[in-house]
XYZ file of C-alpha atoms in Angstrom:
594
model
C 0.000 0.000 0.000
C 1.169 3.768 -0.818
C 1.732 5.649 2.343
C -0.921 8.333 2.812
C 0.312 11.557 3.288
C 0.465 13.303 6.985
C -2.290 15.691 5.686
C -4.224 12.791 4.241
C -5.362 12.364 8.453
C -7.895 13.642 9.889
C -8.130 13.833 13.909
C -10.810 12.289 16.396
C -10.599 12.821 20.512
C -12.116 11.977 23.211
C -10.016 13.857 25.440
C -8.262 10.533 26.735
C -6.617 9.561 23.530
C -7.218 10.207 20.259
C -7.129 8.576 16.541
C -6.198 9.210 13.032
C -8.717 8.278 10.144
C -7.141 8.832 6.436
C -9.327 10.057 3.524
C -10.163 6.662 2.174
C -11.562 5.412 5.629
C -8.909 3.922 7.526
C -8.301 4.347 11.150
C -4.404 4.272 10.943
C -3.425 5.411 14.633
C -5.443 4.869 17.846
C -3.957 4.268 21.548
C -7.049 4.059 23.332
C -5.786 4.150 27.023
C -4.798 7.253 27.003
C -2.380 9.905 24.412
C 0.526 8.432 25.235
C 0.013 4.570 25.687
C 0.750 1.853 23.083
C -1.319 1.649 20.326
C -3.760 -0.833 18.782
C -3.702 0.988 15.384
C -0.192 1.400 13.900
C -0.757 2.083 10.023
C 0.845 4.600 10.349
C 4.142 3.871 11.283
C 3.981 0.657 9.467
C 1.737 -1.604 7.114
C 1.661 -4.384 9.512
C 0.967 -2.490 12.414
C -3.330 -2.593 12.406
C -5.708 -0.660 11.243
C -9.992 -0.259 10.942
C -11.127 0.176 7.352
C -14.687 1.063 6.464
C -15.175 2.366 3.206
C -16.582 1.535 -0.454
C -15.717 -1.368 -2.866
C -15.982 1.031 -6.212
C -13.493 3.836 -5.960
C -14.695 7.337 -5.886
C -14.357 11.072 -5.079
C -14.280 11.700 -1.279
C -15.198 15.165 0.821
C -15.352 15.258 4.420
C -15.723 18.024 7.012
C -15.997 18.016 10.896
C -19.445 18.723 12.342
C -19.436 22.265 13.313
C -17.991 23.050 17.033
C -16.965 19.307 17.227
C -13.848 16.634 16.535
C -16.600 14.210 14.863
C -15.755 13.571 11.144
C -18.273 12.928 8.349
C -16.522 11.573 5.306
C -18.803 11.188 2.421
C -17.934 8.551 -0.339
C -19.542 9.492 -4.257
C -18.836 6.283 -6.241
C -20.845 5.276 -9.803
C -23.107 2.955 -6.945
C -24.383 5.675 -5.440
C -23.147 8.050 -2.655
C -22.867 7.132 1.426
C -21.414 9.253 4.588
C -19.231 7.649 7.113
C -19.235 9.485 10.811
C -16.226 8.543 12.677
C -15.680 9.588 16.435
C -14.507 8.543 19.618
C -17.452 8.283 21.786
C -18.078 10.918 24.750
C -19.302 9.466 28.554
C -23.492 9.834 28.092
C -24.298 12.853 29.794
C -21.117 14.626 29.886
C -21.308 18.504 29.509
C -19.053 21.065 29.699
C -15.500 20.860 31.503
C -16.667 17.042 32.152
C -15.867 16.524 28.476
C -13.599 13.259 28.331
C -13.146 12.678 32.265
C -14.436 9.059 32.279
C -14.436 8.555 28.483
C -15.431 4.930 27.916
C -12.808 4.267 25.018
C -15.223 3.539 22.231
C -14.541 4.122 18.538
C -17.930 4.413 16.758
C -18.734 4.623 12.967
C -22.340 5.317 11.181
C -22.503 4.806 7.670
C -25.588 5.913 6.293
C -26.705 5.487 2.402
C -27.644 9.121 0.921
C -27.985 7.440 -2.702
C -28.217 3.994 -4.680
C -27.106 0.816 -3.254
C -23.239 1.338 -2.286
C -21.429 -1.651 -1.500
C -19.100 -1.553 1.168
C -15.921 -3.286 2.846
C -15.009 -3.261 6.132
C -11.040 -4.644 7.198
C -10.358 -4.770 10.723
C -6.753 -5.418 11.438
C -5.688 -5.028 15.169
C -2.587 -5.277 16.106
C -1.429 -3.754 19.478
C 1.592 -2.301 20.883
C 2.926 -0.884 17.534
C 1.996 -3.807 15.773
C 4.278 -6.215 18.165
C 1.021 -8.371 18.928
C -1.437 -10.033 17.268
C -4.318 -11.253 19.015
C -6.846 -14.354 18.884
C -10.166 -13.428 17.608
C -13.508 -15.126 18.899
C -16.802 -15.093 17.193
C -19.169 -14.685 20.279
C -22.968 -15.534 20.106
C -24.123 -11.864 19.934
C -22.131 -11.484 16.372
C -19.372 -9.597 18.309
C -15.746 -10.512 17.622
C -13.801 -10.295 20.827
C -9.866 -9.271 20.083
C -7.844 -10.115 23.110
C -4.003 -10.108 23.802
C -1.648 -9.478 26.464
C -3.367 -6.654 28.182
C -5.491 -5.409 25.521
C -9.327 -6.645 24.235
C -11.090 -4.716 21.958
C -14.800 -5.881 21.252
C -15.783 -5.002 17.903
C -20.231 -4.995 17.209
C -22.761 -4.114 14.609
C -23.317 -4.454 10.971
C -26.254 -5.853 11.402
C -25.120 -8.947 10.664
C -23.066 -11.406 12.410
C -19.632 -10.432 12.097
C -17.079 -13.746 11.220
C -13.628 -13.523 12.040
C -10.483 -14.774 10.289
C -7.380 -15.856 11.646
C -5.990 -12.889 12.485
C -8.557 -10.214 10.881
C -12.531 -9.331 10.227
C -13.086 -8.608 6.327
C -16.703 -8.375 5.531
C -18.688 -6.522 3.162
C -22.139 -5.210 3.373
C -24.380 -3.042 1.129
C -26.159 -0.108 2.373
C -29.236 1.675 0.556
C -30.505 5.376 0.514
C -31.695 6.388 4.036
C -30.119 2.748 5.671
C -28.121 3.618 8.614
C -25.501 0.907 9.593
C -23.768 0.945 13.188
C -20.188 -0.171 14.217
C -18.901 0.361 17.842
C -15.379 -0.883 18.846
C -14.881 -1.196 22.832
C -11.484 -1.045 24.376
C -10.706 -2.903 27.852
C -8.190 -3.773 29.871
C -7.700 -7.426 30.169
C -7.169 -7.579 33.993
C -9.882 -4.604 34.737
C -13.406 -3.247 33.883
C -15.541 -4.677 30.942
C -15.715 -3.253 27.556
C -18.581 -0.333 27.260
C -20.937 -1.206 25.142
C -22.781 1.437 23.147
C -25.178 2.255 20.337
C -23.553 3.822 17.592
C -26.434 6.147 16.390
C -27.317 6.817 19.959
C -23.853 7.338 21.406
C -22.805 9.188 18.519
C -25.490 11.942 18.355
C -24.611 12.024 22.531
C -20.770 12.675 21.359
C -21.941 15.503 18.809
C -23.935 17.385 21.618
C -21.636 16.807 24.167
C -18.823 18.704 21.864
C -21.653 21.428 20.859
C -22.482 22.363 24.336
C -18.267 22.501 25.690
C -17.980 24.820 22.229
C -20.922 27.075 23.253
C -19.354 27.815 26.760
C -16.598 29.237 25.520
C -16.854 32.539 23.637
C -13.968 34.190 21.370
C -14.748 37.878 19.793
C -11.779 38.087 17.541
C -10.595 38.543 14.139
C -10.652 34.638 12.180
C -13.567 32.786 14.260
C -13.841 30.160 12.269
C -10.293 28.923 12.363
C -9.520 29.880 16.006
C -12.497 28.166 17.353
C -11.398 25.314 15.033
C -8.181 25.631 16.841
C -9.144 25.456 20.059
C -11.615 22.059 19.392
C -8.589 21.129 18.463
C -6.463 22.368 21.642
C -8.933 20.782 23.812
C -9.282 17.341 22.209
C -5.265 17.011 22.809
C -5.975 17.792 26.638
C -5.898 14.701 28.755
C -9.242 15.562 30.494
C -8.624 13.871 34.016
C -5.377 16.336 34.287
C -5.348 19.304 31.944
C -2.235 18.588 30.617
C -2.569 19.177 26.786
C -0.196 16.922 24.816
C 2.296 18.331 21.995
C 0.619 16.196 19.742
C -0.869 13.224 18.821
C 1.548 10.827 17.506
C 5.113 10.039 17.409
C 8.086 9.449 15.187
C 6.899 11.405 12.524
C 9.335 12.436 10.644
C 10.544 15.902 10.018
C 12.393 14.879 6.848
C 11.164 11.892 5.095
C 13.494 9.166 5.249
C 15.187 11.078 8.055
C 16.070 9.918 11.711
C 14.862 13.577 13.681
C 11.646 11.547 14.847
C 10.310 12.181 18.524
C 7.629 11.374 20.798
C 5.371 14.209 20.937
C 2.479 12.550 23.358
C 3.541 14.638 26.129
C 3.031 17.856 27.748
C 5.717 20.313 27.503
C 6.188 22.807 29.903
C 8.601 25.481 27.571
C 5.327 25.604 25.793
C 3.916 26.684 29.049
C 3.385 30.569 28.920
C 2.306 30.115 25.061
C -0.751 27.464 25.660
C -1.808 29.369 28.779
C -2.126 32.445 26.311
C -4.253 30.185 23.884
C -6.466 28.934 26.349
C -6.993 32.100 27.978
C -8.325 33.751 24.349
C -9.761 31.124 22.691
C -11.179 28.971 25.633
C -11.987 30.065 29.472
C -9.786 30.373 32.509
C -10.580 26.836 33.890
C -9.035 24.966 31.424
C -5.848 27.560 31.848
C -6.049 27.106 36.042
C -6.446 23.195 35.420
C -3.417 23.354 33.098
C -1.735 25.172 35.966
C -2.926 23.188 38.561
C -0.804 20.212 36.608
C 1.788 22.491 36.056
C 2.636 22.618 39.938
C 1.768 19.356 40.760
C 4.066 18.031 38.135
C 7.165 19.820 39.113
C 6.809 19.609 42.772
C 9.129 21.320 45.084
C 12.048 23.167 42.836
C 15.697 21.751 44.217
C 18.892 22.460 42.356
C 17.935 20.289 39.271
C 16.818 21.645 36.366
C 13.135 21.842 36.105
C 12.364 19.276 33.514
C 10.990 20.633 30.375
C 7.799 17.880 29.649
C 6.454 15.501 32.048
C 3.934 12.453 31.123
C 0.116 13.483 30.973
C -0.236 12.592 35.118
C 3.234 13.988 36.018
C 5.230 11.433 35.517
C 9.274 12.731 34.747
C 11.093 9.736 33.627
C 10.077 9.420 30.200
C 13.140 7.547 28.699
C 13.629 6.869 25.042
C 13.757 3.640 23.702
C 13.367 2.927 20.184
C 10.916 0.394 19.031
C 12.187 -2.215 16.520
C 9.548 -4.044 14.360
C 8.021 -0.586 12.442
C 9.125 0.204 9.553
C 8.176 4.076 10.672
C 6.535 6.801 7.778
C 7.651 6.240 4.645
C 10.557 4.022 6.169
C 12.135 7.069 8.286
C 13.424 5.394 11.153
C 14.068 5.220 13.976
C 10.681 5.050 15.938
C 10.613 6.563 19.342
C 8.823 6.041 22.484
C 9.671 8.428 25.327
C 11.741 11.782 24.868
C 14.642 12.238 26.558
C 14.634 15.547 25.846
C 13.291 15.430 29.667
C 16.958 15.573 30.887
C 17.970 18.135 29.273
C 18.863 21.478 30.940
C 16.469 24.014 29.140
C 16.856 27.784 31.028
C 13.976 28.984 29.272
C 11.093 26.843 31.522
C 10.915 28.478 34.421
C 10.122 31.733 32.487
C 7.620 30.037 30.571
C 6.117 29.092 34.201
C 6.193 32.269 35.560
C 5.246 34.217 32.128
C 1.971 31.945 32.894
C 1.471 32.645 36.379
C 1.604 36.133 35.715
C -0.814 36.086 33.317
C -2.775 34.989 35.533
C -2.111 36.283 38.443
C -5.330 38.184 39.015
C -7.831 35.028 38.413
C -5.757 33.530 41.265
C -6.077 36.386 43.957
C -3.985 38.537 45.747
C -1.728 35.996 47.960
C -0.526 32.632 46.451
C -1.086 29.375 47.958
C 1.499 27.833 49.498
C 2.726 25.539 46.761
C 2.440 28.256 43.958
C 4.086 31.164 45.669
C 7.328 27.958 46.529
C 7.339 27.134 42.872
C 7.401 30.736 41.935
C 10.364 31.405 44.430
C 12.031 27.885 43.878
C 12.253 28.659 39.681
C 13.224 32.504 40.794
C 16.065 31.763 42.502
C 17.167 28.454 40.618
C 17.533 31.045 37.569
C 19.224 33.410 39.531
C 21.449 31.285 40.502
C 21.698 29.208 36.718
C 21.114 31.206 34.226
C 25.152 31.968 32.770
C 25.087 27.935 32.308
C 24.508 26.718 28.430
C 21.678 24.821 27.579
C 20.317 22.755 24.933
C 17.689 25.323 23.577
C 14.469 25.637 23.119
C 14.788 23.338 20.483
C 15.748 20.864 22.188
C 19.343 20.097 20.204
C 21.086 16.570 20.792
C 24.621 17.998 20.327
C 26.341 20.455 22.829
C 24.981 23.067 24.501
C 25.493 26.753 24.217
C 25.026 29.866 25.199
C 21.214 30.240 23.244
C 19.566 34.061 22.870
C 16.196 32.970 23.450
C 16.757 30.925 26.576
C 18.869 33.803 28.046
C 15.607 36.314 27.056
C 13.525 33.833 29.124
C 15.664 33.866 32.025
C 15.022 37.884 31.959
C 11.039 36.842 31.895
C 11.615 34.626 34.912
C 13.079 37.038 36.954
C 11.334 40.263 35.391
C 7.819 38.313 35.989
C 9.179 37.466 39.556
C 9.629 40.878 40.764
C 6.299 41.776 39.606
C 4.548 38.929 41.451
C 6.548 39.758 44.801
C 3.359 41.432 46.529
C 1.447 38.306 46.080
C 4.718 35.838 47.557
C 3.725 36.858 51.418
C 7.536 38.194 51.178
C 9.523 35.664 50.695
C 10.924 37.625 46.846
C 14.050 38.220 47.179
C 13.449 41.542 44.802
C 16.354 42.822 44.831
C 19.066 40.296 43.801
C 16.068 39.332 41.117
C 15.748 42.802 40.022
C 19.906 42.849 39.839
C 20.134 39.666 38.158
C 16.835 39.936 35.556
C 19.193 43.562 34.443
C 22.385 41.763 34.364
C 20.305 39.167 31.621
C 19.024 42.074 29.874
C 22.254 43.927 29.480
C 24.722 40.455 28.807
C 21.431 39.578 25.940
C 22.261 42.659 24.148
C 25.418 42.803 24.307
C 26.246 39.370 23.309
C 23.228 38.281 21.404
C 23.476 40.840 18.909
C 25.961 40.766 15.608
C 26.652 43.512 13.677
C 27.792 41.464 10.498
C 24.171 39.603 10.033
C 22.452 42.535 11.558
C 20.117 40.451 13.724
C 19.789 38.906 17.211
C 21.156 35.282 16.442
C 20.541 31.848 17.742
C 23.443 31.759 20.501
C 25.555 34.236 21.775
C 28.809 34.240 19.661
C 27.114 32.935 16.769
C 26.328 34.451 13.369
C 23.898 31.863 12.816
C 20.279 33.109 12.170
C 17.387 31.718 13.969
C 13.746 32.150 14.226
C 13.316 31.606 18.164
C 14.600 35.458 18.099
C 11.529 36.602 16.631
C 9.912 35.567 20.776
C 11.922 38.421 21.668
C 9.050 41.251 21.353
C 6.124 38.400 21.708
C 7.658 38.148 25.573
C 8.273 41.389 25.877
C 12.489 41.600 26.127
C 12.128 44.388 23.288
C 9.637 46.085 21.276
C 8.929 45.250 17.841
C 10.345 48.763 16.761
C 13.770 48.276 18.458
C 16.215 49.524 15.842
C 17.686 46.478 16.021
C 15.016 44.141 16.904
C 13.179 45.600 13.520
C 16.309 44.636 11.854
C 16.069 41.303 13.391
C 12.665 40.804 12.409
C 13.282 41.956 8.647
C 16.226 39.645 8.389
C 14.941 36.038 9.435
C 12.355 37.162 7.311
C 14.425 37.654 3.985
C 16.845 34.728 5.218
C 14.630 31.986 6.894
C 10.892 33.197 4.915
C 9.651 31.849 1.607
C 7.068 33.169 -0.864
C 4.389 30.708 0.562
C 4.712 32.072 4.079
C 6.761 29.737 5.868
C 9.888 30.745 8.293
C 12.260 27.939 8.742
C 14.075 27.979 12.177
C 17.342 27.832 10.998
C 19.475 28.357 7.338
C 19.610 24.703 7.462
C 16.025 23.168 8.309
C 14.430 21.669 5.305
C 10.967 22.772 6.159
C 9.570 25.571 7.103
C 8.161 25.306 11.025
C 4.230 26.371 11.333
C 4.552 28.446 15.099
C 7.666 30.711 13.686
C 5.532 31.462 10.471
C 3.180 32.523 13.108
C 5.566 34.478 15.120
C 6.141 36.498 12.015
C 2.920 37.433 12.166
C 3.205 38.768 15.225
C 6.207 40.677 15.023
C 4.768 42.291 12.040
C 1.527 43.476 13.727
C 3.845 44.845 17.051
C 5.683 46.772 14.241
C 3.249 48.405 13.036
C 2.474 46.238 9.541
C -1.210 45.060 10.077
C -1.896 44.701 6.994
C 1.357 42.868 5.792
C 0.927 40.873 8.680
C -2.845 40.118 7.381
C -1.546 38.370 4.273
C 1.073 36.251 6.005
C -1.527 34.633 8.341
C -3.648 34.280 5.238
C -1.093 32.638 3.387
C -0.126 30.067 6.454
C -3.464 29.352 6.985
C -3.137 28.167 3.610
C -0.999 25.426 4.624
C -3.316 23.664 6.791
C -5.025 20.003 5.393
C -8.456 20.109 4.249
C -10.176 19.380 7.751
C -8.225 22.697 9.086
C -4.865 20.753 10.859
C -1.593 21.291 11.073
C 1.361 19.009 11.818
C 4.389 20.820 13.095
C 6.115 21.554 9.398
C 5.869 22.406 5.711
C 8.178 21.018 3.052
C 9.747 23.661 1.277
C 9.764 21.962 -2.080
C 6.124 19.871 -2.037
C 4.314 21.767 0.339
C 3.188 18.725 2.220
C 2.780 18.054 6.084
C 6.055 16.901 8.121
C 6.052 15.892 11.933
C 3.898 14.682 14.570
C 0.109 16.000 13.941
C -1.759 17.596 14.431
C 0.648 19.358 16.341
C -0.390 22.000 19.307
C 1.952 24.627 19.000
C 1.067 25.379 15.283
C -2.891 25.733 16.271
C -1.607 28.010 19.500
C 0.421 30.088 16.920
C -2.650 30.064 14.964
C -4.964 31.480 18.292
C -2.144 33.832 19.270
C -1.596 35.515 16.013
C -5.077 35.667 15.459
C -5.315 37.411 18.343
C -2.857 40.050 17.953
C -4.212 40.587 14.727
C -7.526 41.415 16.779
C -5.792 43.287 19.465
C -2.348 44.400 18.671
C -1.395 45.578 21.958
C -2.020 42.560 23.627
C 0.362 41.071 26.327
């Protein structure tokens, strides 16, 4: 089979875990525990790794769009049969409304074809194969015309059709034929082998119960800005990477997709990062409410716990966890054969400066929604990361992102250190005086002044990557979005116009570096930005427009663009591209926003 492309996907949630169905109707990716668990779909990294087909015998043309306000896809086939519409989601609990979206989600993938013309006959090919494809499990016809898929720890109960459903050795392939106004229900139930009992569900029933359950969580959150339709897009899909029972909102969906096809820079991007910290908090906070912001946080502190003289780790697991070491997992192939495939990131032990100003950024943001003294624990974290970058912040560092080499001296960590410390000594009324404001004050000026002194270089005319360097890089253009200098800095403008002529292409895209062979969807965003703070709305107008271009035909991004094809590269869809997306919407809206 021809790998589907990365924008070929389309993205279901239940705000537990989440799954990947392709344009011609096959669930390629789905780790129904939870984000970050192993999956019983695996199509995606490999042909042998399981999948869930449903789709028609007689090819066709296919169009598809979410349902308004919701992650629930409706993928409609036109073949010379006649025409039918497949709805694909991951079913919500019955009853839940609101911020109890995807709290006890009962792990259920449903799909409802329904005939809309002719007599369409279909196929249906279900493949599972858990833990990337490792296992492969018996399959028993039971006497309700079930088939019950059970292996190591993992049974999946897969019902409807209407029909008994009659299982191979290793796979269900069945076909069925569906007529104009038919509807035809398939549920699929995931269980632990050693705990609770598969849900079962209605399809119909549990799916129109998903659809309303997504409406109503939509209609409590309001955004008056410039772009509704793609920022409220963006922020279904925000929330249906948030592991509900936390608040921690993964980077993305999937892992080991490749930023260069055929390439071996493939990570594991079902975490939650916290250098992304201040920047989802600011996403949330436009596009969504302040409880899902204050639950974020509420992880936030839980997760790093008291602040010693380690480095604050810059991603945890979805409940806190902090060792998340890398192994890489043999038997797939990976996309398109790029290899190696990941599981873990041990970009967790890496010394990043730039996290505790992400933290504190986000506490001061919103530091009036959580009154005027701190509880214990947050005013200790806000004083532990204080003083830890006080106290750290001449070291080198790997970078925001996240380099595997050496560490240096990098511009934008440094300008985050100033954050921490600047953000710090604005917060001191509200730390019951335990701020140490002066030393902060002395060391936040010492960052500012060694940042400008050594960050700049007068032969590229920019703010580059590390101090010493004449490298360009994009991660300069946070510099005015944080606040370290305006946008009309003589030589922060310079900066700006520079990484745009160097690291910018006609289609929109900045690259992060002369090097990268794609261009990275947040720092095309962060151009945006830095054009509106300087003053070029209108400029800045046609950018977003002509990112915005760049998204798949169900409105989601993975984290890249390929220069030369234009097509998707890395995990998807990827959360800091649809948090650029929010953000420079916003400051399109309001250009004098924090």
């Amino acid at each position: 089979m021809d790998q589907p492309a990365i924008s070929d996907y389309a993205f279901l949630s239940d705000c537990r875990s989440g799954a990947l169905v392709s344009r011609d109707g096959s669930v390629d990716w789905w780790c129904p525990d939870r984000f970050d668990a192993p999956s019983v779909f695996g199509r995606l990294l490999d042909p042998a790794a399981g999948h869930w087909r449903i789709a028609p015998l007689a090819p066709g043309r296919v169009e598809r769009a979410y349902r308004p306000d919701t992650l629930v896809l409706r993928t409609v086939h036109h073949t010379v049969e006649g025409s039918v519409a497949v709805t694909d989601a991951l079913a919500a609990e019955l009853g839940a409304r609101g911020h109890d979206l995807g709290k006890n989600s009962p792990a259920v993938l449903l799909r409802v074809v329904e005939g809309l013309s002719g007599r369409v006959r279909m196929g249906l090919d279900f493949v599972p194969r858990p833990e990337y494809g490792l296992l492969t499990p018996y399959l028993h016809e039971r006497e309700d015309g079930s088939v019950l898929a059970a292996v190591g720890p993992v049974t999946l109960t897969l019902r409807g059709g209407g029909t008994p459903l009659r299982a191979g050795r290793d796979r269900v392939r069945q076909e069925f034929e569906v007529s104009a106004g038919q509807q035809v229900g398939f549920d699929l139930a995931y269980a632990s082998t050693y705990g609770d009992p598969p849900v079962r569900l209605d399809p119909p029933t549990a799916l129109a119960e998903t659809v309303r359950a997504w409406e109503a969580y939509r209609e409590s959150h309001r955004y008056d800005g410039q772009y509704p339709a793609q920022v409220r897009h963006s922020a279904s899909v925000l929330t249906g990477l948030t592991y509900a029972r936390s608040g921690a909102v993964a980077a993305a969906l999937t892992t080991s997709l490749p930023e260069r096809i055929g390439g071996d820079r493939n990570y594991d991007y079902r975490f939650s990062w916290l250098r992304d910290f201040s920047m989802t908090m600011r996403a949330l906070w436009v596009a969504a409410c302040p409880d899902e912001a204050d639950r974020l946080f509420a992880w936030a502190a839980r997760s790093i716990g008291r602040v010693g003289d380690d480095p604050v780790p810059v991603l945890f697991g979805l409940e806190g966890e902090r060792d998340l070491s890398e192994h890489e997992c043999a038997p797939p192939r990976g996309y398109a054969g790029s290899r190696p495939v990941r599981i873990g990131n041990d970009a967790w032990q890496q010394r990043q400066l730039d996290v505790p100003g992400q933290v504190i950024s986000a506490v001061w943001r919103l530091h009036e929604y959580l009154g005027e003294t701190f509880e214990v624990e947050l005013r200790e974290m806000v004083v532990g990361l204080a003083e830890q970058v006080a106290a750290t912040w001449r070291l080198p560092d790997r970078g925001m992102w996240e380099t595997r080499d050496v560490d240096r001296h990098y511009v934008s960590s440094k300008a985050l250190c100033w954050v921490a410390l600047d953000r710090a000594v604005a917060l001191a009324p509200r730390l019951d005086g335990q701020a140490d404001v002066r030393r902060w004050a002395a060391a936040r000026d010492e960052i500012r002044a060694t940042v400008l002194r050594e960050g700049w270089n007068d032969r590229v005319g920019a703010y580059t990557g590390a101090f010493g360097s004449t490298e360009l890089d994009a991660s300069a253009l946070f510099l005015p979005i944080v606040g370290f200098l305006p946008a009309t800095d003589p030589r922060m403008r310079s900066t700006i116009e520079v990484v745009e002529r160097e690291l910018g292409t006609e289609e929109g895209l900045v690259r992060r570096w002369s090097t990268d062979p794609a261009g990275f969807v947040l720092c095309s965003f962060w151009l945006v930005e830095c054009l509106v703070m300087a003053g070029e709305r209108a400029r800045a107008r046609g950018l977003f427009e002509r990112v915005l271009g760049h998204a798949n035909d169900v409105g989601l991004f993975a984290e890249q663009v390929d220069l030369r094809t234009g097509a998707q590269l890395g995990n998807t869809p990827q959360a800091l591209s649809h948090i650029g997306l929010i953000n420079a919407a916003w400051r399109l809206t309001d250009p004098a926003t924090a």
